[in-house]
Coordinates of C-alpha atoms and ligand atoms in Angstrom, one line a residue:
M1352 CA -0.5 0.3 0.0
T1353 CA 1.2 3.5 -0.6
Q1354 CA 1.4 5.9 1.6
S1355 CA -1.7 8.0 0.0
N1356 CA -3.6 5.2 0.7
C1357 CA -3.0 5.3 4.6
Q1358 CA -4.8 7.7 7.1
L1359 CA -1.2 9.1 7.9
A1360 CA -1.3 12.9 8.4
A1361 CA 2.1 15.1 8.4
L1362 CA 4.2 14.7 11.2
V1363 CA 3.9 17.5 14.1
D1364 CA 7.5 18.5 14.8
L1365 CA 8.1 20.3 17.9
S1366 CA 11.2 18.1 18.7
P1367 CA 13.7 19.9 21.1
S1368 CA 16.2 22.2 19.5
V1369 CA 20.5 21.8 19.2
A1370 CA 20.1 25.1 21.8
E1371 CA 18.0 23.5 23.8
L1372 CA 20.1 20.2 24.1
R1373 CA 23.2 22.4 24.4
A1374 CA 21.6 24.5 27.1
S1375 CA 20.5 21.2 29.2
V1376 CA 24.1 19.4 28.3
W1377 CA 26.1 22.7 29.8
A1378 CA 23.6 23.1 32.8
G1379 CA 23.8 19.5 33.9
L1380 CA 27.5 19.3 33.8
A1381 CA 28.4 22.3 35.3
Q1382 CA 26.6 21.1 38.8
T1383 CA 28.7 20.2 41.5
R1384 CA 26.9 16.5 41.1
K1385 CA 26.9 16.4 37.5
S1386 CA 24.1 15.1 35.7
L1387 CA 22.2 14.7 32.0
Q1388 CA 18.7 14.6 31.1
A1389 CA 17.5 10.8 30.5
K1390 CA 15.2 12.1 27.6
F1391 CA 18.1 13.2 25.8
F1392 CA 19.1 9.5 25.5
Y1393 CA 16.6 8.7 22.5
D1394 CA 18.6 9.8 19.3
A1395 CA 17.8 7.8 16.2
E1396 CA 20.8 5.3 17.7
G1397 CA 20.1 5.9 21.5
S1398 CA 16.4 4.5 20.3
R1399 CA 18.0 1.8 18.3
L1400 CA 20.0 0.5 21.6
F1401 CA 17.0 0.8 24.0
E1402 CA 14.9 -1.7 21.6
E1403 CA 17.9 -3.6 21.8
I1404 CA 18.2 -3.7 25.4
C1405 CA 14.1 -4.8 25.2
A1406 CA 15.4 -7.7 23.7
T1407 CA 18.2 -9.0 26.4
P1408 CA 17.1 -11.8 28.3
E1409 CA 17.6 -9.7 31.5
Y1410 CA 15.7 -6.8 30.8
Y1411 CA 12.1 -8.3 32.2
P1412 CA 9.8 -5.3 31.8
T1413 CA 9.3 -5.2 27.8
R1414 CA 8.3 -9.0 27.6
T1415 CA 6.3 -9.2 31.1
E1416 CA 4.4 -6.2 30.2
R1417 CA 3.7 -7.2 26.6
K1418 CA 2.3 -10.5 27.8
L1419 CA 0.3 -8.8 30.8
L1420 CA -1.0 -6.7 28.2
L1421 CA -2.5 -9.4 26.1
D1422 CA -3.7 -11.5 29.0
I1423 CA -5.8 -8.6 30.0
A1424 CA -6.7 -7.2 26.3
P1425 CA -10.3 -8.4 26.6
E1426 CA -11.0 -6.1 29.9
I1427 CA -9.2 -3.5 28.6
S1428 CA -11.4 -3.6 25.3
S1429 CA -14.8 -3.5 27.5
L1430 CA -13.1 -1.2 30.0
A1431 CA -11.8 1.6 27.4
G1432 CA -15.1 1.1 25.2
P1433 CA -15.6 1.8 21.5
R1434 CA -14.2 4.5 19.2
R1435 CA -11.3 5.6 21.0
A1436 CA -8.5 8.3 19.8
V1437 CA -5.1 6.7 21.6
V1438 CA -2.8 9.3 22.2
E1439 CA 0.6 7.5 23.5
F1440 CA 3.7 9.2 25.1
G1441 CA 6.9 8.0 24.0
S1442 CA 5.6 5.4 21.1
G1443 CA 9.3 4.2 20.3
S1444 CA 9.2 1.3 18.2
G1445 CA 5.5 0.8 18.5
I1446 CA 5.4 -3.1 19.2
K1447 CA 3.1 -2.4 22.3
T1448 CA 0.9 0.1 20.5
R1449 CA -0.2 -2.7 18.4
T1450 CA -1.3 -5.1 21.3
L1451 CA -3.5 -1.9 22.5
L1452 CA -4.9 -1.4 19.2
D1453 CA -5.7 -4.9 18.2
C1454 CA -7.7 -5.1 21.6
L1455 CA -9.8 -1.8 21.4
Q1456 CA -13.2 -2.1 19.6
D1457 CA -12.9 0.5 16.2
P1458 CA -10.0 3.0 17.3
V1459 CA -10.3 6.2 15.5
A1460 CA -7.0 7.7 15.9
Y1461 CA -3.6 7.1 16.9
V1462 CA -1.5 10.2 18.4
P1463 CA 1.9 8.9 18.8
V1464 CA 4.0 11.4 20.8
E1465 CA 7.6 10.6 20.2
I1466 CA 11.0 12.9 20.6
S1467 CA 12.7 10.8 18.6
R1468 CA 12.1 11.9 15.3
A1469 CA 13.8 8.8 13.6
A1470 CA 12.0 6.2 15.8
L1471 CA 8.6 8.3 15.3
V1472 CA 8.8 8.2 11.5
E1473 CA 9.7 4.3 10.8
A1474 CA 7.3 3.1 13.3
V1475 CA 4.4 5.2 12.1
S1476 CA 5.3 4.6 8.6
E1477 CA 4.7 0.9 9.5
L1478 CA 1.6 1.1 11.5
A1479 CA -0.1 2.9 8.7
V1480 CA 0.2 0.4 6.5
D1481 CA -1.3 -2.6 8.8
Y1482 CA -4.3 -0.5 10.4
P1483 CA -5.6 1.4 7.0
K1484 CA -8.8 2.9 8.6
L1485 CA -6.9 4.5 11.8
Q1486 CA -6.3 8.3 11.8
I1487 CA -2.6 8.3 12.5
V1488 CA -1.3 11.8 13.5
P1489 CA 2.5 11.4 14.6
V1490 CA 3.7 14.2 16.8
C1491 CA 7.5 14.8 17.4
A1492 CA 7.7 16.5 20.9
D1493 CA 9.3 16.2 24.4
Y1494 CA 5.9 15.1 26.1
T1495 CA 7.4 16.4 29.2
K1496 CA 6.3 19.4 28.4
P1497 CA 2.3 20.6 27.6
F1498 CA 1.5 20.6 23.9
A1499 CA -2.0 20.8 22.1
L1500 CA -3.5 17.6 21.1
P1501 CA -3.8 17.7 17.1
N1502 CA -7.0 17.6 15.3
F1503 CA -7.8 14.3 13.7
A1504 CA -10.7 13.8 11.0
G1505 CA -13.8 11.7 12.3
E1506 CA -15.1 11.9 15.7
A1507 CA -13.9 9.3 18.7
D1508 CA -16.0 8.7 21.7
G1509 CA -13.1 9.8 24.2
W1510 CA -9.3 9.8 24.3
L1511 CA -7.4 6.9 26.0
G1512 CA -3.6 7.7 27.0
F1513 CA -1.3 5.2 26.9
F1514 CA 2.3 5.3 28.9
P1515 CA 3.7 1.9 28.4
G1516 CA 7.1 0.5 29.3
S1517 CA 7.5 2.2 33.1
T1518 CA 8.8 5.5 31.4
I1519 CA 6.9 7.3 34.3
G1520 CA 9.6 5.7 36.7
N1521 CA 12.0 7.8 34.8
F1522 CA 10.4 10.6 36.2
T1523 CA 11.2 11.4 39.9
P1524 CA 7.7 11.1 41.9
P1525 CA 7.2 14.7 42.4
Q1526 CA 7.7 14.9 38.0
A1527 CA 5.8 11.8 37.6
A1528 CA 2.6 13.9 39.6
Q1529 CA 3.2 16.5 37.6
F1530 CA 3.6 14.5 34.3
L1531 CA -0.2 12.6 35.4
T1532 CA -1.7 16.1 36.1
Q1533 CA -0.4 17.2 32.8
V1534 CA -2.1 14.6 31.2
R1535 CA -5.4 14.3 33.0
R1536 CA -5.7 18.2 32.0
M1537 CA -4.7 17.6 28.3
L1538 CA -7.0 14.8 27.9
G1539 CA -9.7 16.2 29.6
R1540 CA -12.8 14.8 31.6
G1541 CA -14.4 11.5 30.9
N1542 CA -11.1 10.1 29.7
Q1543 CA -8.6 7.5 30.5
M1544 CA -5.5 6.5 30.8
L1545 CA -3.5 3.2 30.8
V1546 CA 0.1 3.2 32.4
G1547 CA 2.6 0.5 32.4
V1548 CA 4.2 0.6 36.0
D1549 CA 7.4 -1.3 37.1
L1550 CA 7.5 -3.2 40.8
R1551 CA 9.6 -3.3 43.3
K1552 CA 11.4 -6.3 43.7
D1553 CA 14.2 -8.5 44.4
T1554 CA 17.7 -6.6 44.3
A1555 CA 19.6 -9.2 42.0
I1556 CA 16.9 -9.1 39.5
L1557 CA 17.2 -5.5 39.1
N1558 CA 20.5 -4.8 39.1
A1559 CA 20.9 -7.7 36.3
A1560 CA 18.4 -6.0 34.1
Y1561 CA 20.4 -2.4 34.0
N1562 CA 24.1 -4.5 33.8
D1563 CA 23.3 -7.0 30.9
A1564 CA 25.6 -9.1 30.1
A1565 CA 26.1 -8.2 26.5
G1566 CA 26.4 -4.6 27.5
V1567 CA 24.1 -3.3 25.2
T1568 CA 23.0 -0.8 28.5
A1569 CA 26.2 0.0 28.6
K1570 CA 26.3 1.2 25.2
F1571 CA 23.0 2.7 25.3
N1572 CA 24.3 5.2 28.7
L1573 CA 27.4 5.7 26.4
N1574 CA 25.5 7.0 23.6
Q1575 CA 24.7 10.1 25.4
L1576 CA 28.5 10.9 25.0
A1577 CA 28.5 10.1 21.6
R1578 CA 25.6 12.0 21.0
I1579 CA 27.1 15.2 22.4
N1580 CA 30.3 14.6 20.5
R1581 CA 27.9 14.6 17.2
E1582 CA 25.8 17.1 18.0
L1583 CA 27.3 19.6 19.7
E1584 CA 31.2 19.5 18.7
G1585 CA 31.8 17.6 22.1
D1586 CA 35.4 15.5 22.4
F1587 CA 34.5 12.9 24.8
D1588 CA 36.7 10.0 24.7
L1589 CA 34.4 7.1 25.1
A1590 CA 36.6 4.6 26.5
Q1591 CA 37.5 6.6 29.4
F1592 CA 34.1 6.7 31.0
E1593 CA 32.3 3.4 32.5
H1594 CA 28.9 2.4 32.5
R1595 CA 27.5 2.1 36.4
A1596 CA 24.3 1.0 37.5
F1597 CA 22.8 0.0 40.6
Y1598 CA 19.4 -0.4 42.3
D1599 CA 19.2 2.1 45.8
E1600 CA 16.5 0.3 48.0
E1601 CA 16.2 3.3 50.3
Q1602 CA 15.0 5.4 47.1
G1603 CA 13.2 2.8 45.5
R1604 CA 15.3 3.2 42.2
I1605 CA 17.8 2.2 39.6
E1606 CA 20.6 4.9 39.2
M1607 CA 22.4 5.0 36.2
H1608 CA 26.0 6.9 36.2
L1609 CA 28.7 7.6 33.5
V1610 CA 32.1 7.2 36.0
S1611 CA 35.4 8.7 34.8
R1612 CA 37.8 6.3 34.4
R1613 CA 40.8 9.4 35.3
R1614 CA 41.0 12.8 35.9
Q1615 CA 40.4 14.6 31.9
R1616 CA 39.1 17.5 30.4
V1617 CA 36.1 17.8 28.2
S1618 CA 35.3 20.5 25.5
I1619 CA 31.6 20.7 24.4
S1620 CA 30.2 23.6 21.8
G1621 CA 33.7 25.6 23.3
R1622 CA 33.1 25.2 26.8
V1623 CA 34.8 23.3 29.2
F1624 CA 34.1 20.9 31.9
D1625 CA 36.9 19.1 33.9
F1626 CA 36.5 15.1 36.0
E1627 CA 38.3 13.7 38.7
E1628 CA 39.2 10.1 38.5
G1629 CA 35.9 8.6 40.0
E1630 CA 33.5 11.4 39.5
T1631 CA 30.2 10.4 38.1
I1632 CA 27.6 11.9 35.6
H1633 CA 24.2 11.2 36.7
T1634 CA 22.4 9.8 33.3
E1635 CA 19.1 8.2 34.4
N1636 CA 16.9 7.3 37.5
S1637 CA 14.3 4.7 36.8
Y1638 CA 12.0 4.0 40.3
K1639 CA 9.9 1.2 41.1
Y1640 CA 6.6 1.1 43.0
D1641 CA 4.4 -0.6 44.5
I1642 CA 1.1 -0.8 43.8
E1643 CA 0.1 1.1 46.6
R1644 CA 2.4 3.6 46.3
F1645 CA 1.6 4.4 42.4
R1646 CA -2.3 4.1 42.6
S1647 CA -1.9 7.3 45.8
L1648 CA 0.3 9.4 43.5
A1649 CA -2.3 8.6 40.7
V1650 CA -5.4 9.4 42.7
S1651 CA -3.1 12.9 44.2
T1652 CA -3.0 14.1 41.0
G1653 CA -6.9 14.1 40.3
W1654 CA -7.0 10.7 38.6
S1655 CA -9.4 7.9 39.7
H1656 CA -7.5 4.5 39.8
R1657 CA -10.1 2.2 38.0
S1658 CA -8.3 -1.1 37.8
V1659 CA -4.4 -2.8 38.3
W1660 CA -3.1 -5.9 37.0
T1661 CA -0.1 -7.6 37.8
D1662 CA 2.0 -10.8 36.2
A1663 CA 1.7 -13.9 37.9
D1664 CA 5.6 -13.2 39.7
R1665 CA 4.3 -9.6 40.1
L1666 CA 7.2 -8.1 38.6
F1667 CA 4.9 -5.4 36.6
S1668 CA 1.6 -3.6 36.6
I1669 CA -0.5 -2.0 34.2
H1670 CA -3.0 0.2 35.9
L1671 CA -6.3 2.0 34.6
L1672 CA -6.8 5.7 35.1
G1673 CA -10.0 7.7 34.8
S1674 CA -10.9 11.5 34.8
E1675 CA -14.4 12.2 36.6
Ligands
AVI2912 C1 12.8 3.7 29.0 N1 13.0 3.5 30.6 C2 11.6 2.8 31.0 C3 13.9 2.0 30.7 C4 14.0 1.8 32.0 O1 13.7 0.7 32.3 O2 14.1 2.8 32.8 C5 15.0 2.9 29.9 C6 16.1 2.2 30.4 N2 17.8 2.6 31.1 C7 18.4 1.5 31.0 N3 17.7 0.2 30.6 C8 16.5 0.8 30.4

């Protein structure tokens, strides 16, 4: 099928500029405790590496959530109701999207919102071929900031927000609350949202998931530096930084860092940053919740908590929220 036979609208491009990336990187590395924003992992290469992480034997969230979604599909179908417009935050490769779209009754429109333009374009062009009746309106944007939902032709009976993969765990709990509030306001009354949330569990399982034996997570982490070299004329020597990820039980989160192997100086767009041996750049948090804690977080932002499902091993949870 050619693109003209598909209901694929022109991409709405609100993606972050190079200036925004530079400002964020400069600000993060100028702090006493250096950090980089996790959302900038996802350039074309970062998105590709993330897909590879999802396929590693240690990274259980993707396959566990997918199987859970398949198992609960009939329930989701009846609770969500017919003729929904689906808006997905951080749509990535779109594999889980298909599982959701396949279980919904006559979905009318699909709005994938994704920061990586390359990942978005690839995912929607394939989806448009397989779902010819669906209106697809891709939005390339940083969904942590408010944006207007795009128009689409035809009438839907309400929105269904979709935020799978426990990406909500990459926010701190206050940021997660802010995001849920923003989405509730954006979707308005009478709409719903499905959120995938990784659960607290045995430390060994968590540490293995972020330290896969094949070293894909390490490559993903180091790609932030490669991206800075590519896009901001940086001169990071990747061999002089090492991946470190560990579970902090007290905070209930995985922390990812890049550790400087020696004392060194790096230049980024003409600005210089010094690193001590052993100094780290904090690149990501991945919070793990228990069911009650996530339920109360969601309720505190004005959503009602309609349902929750977990897999038999209680590794992962999917929550259905409603806005009255
Ligand atoms: C996208 N996000 C939910 C992943 C996570 O598990 O926090 C990103 C990731 N980082 C390392 N491995 C996967």
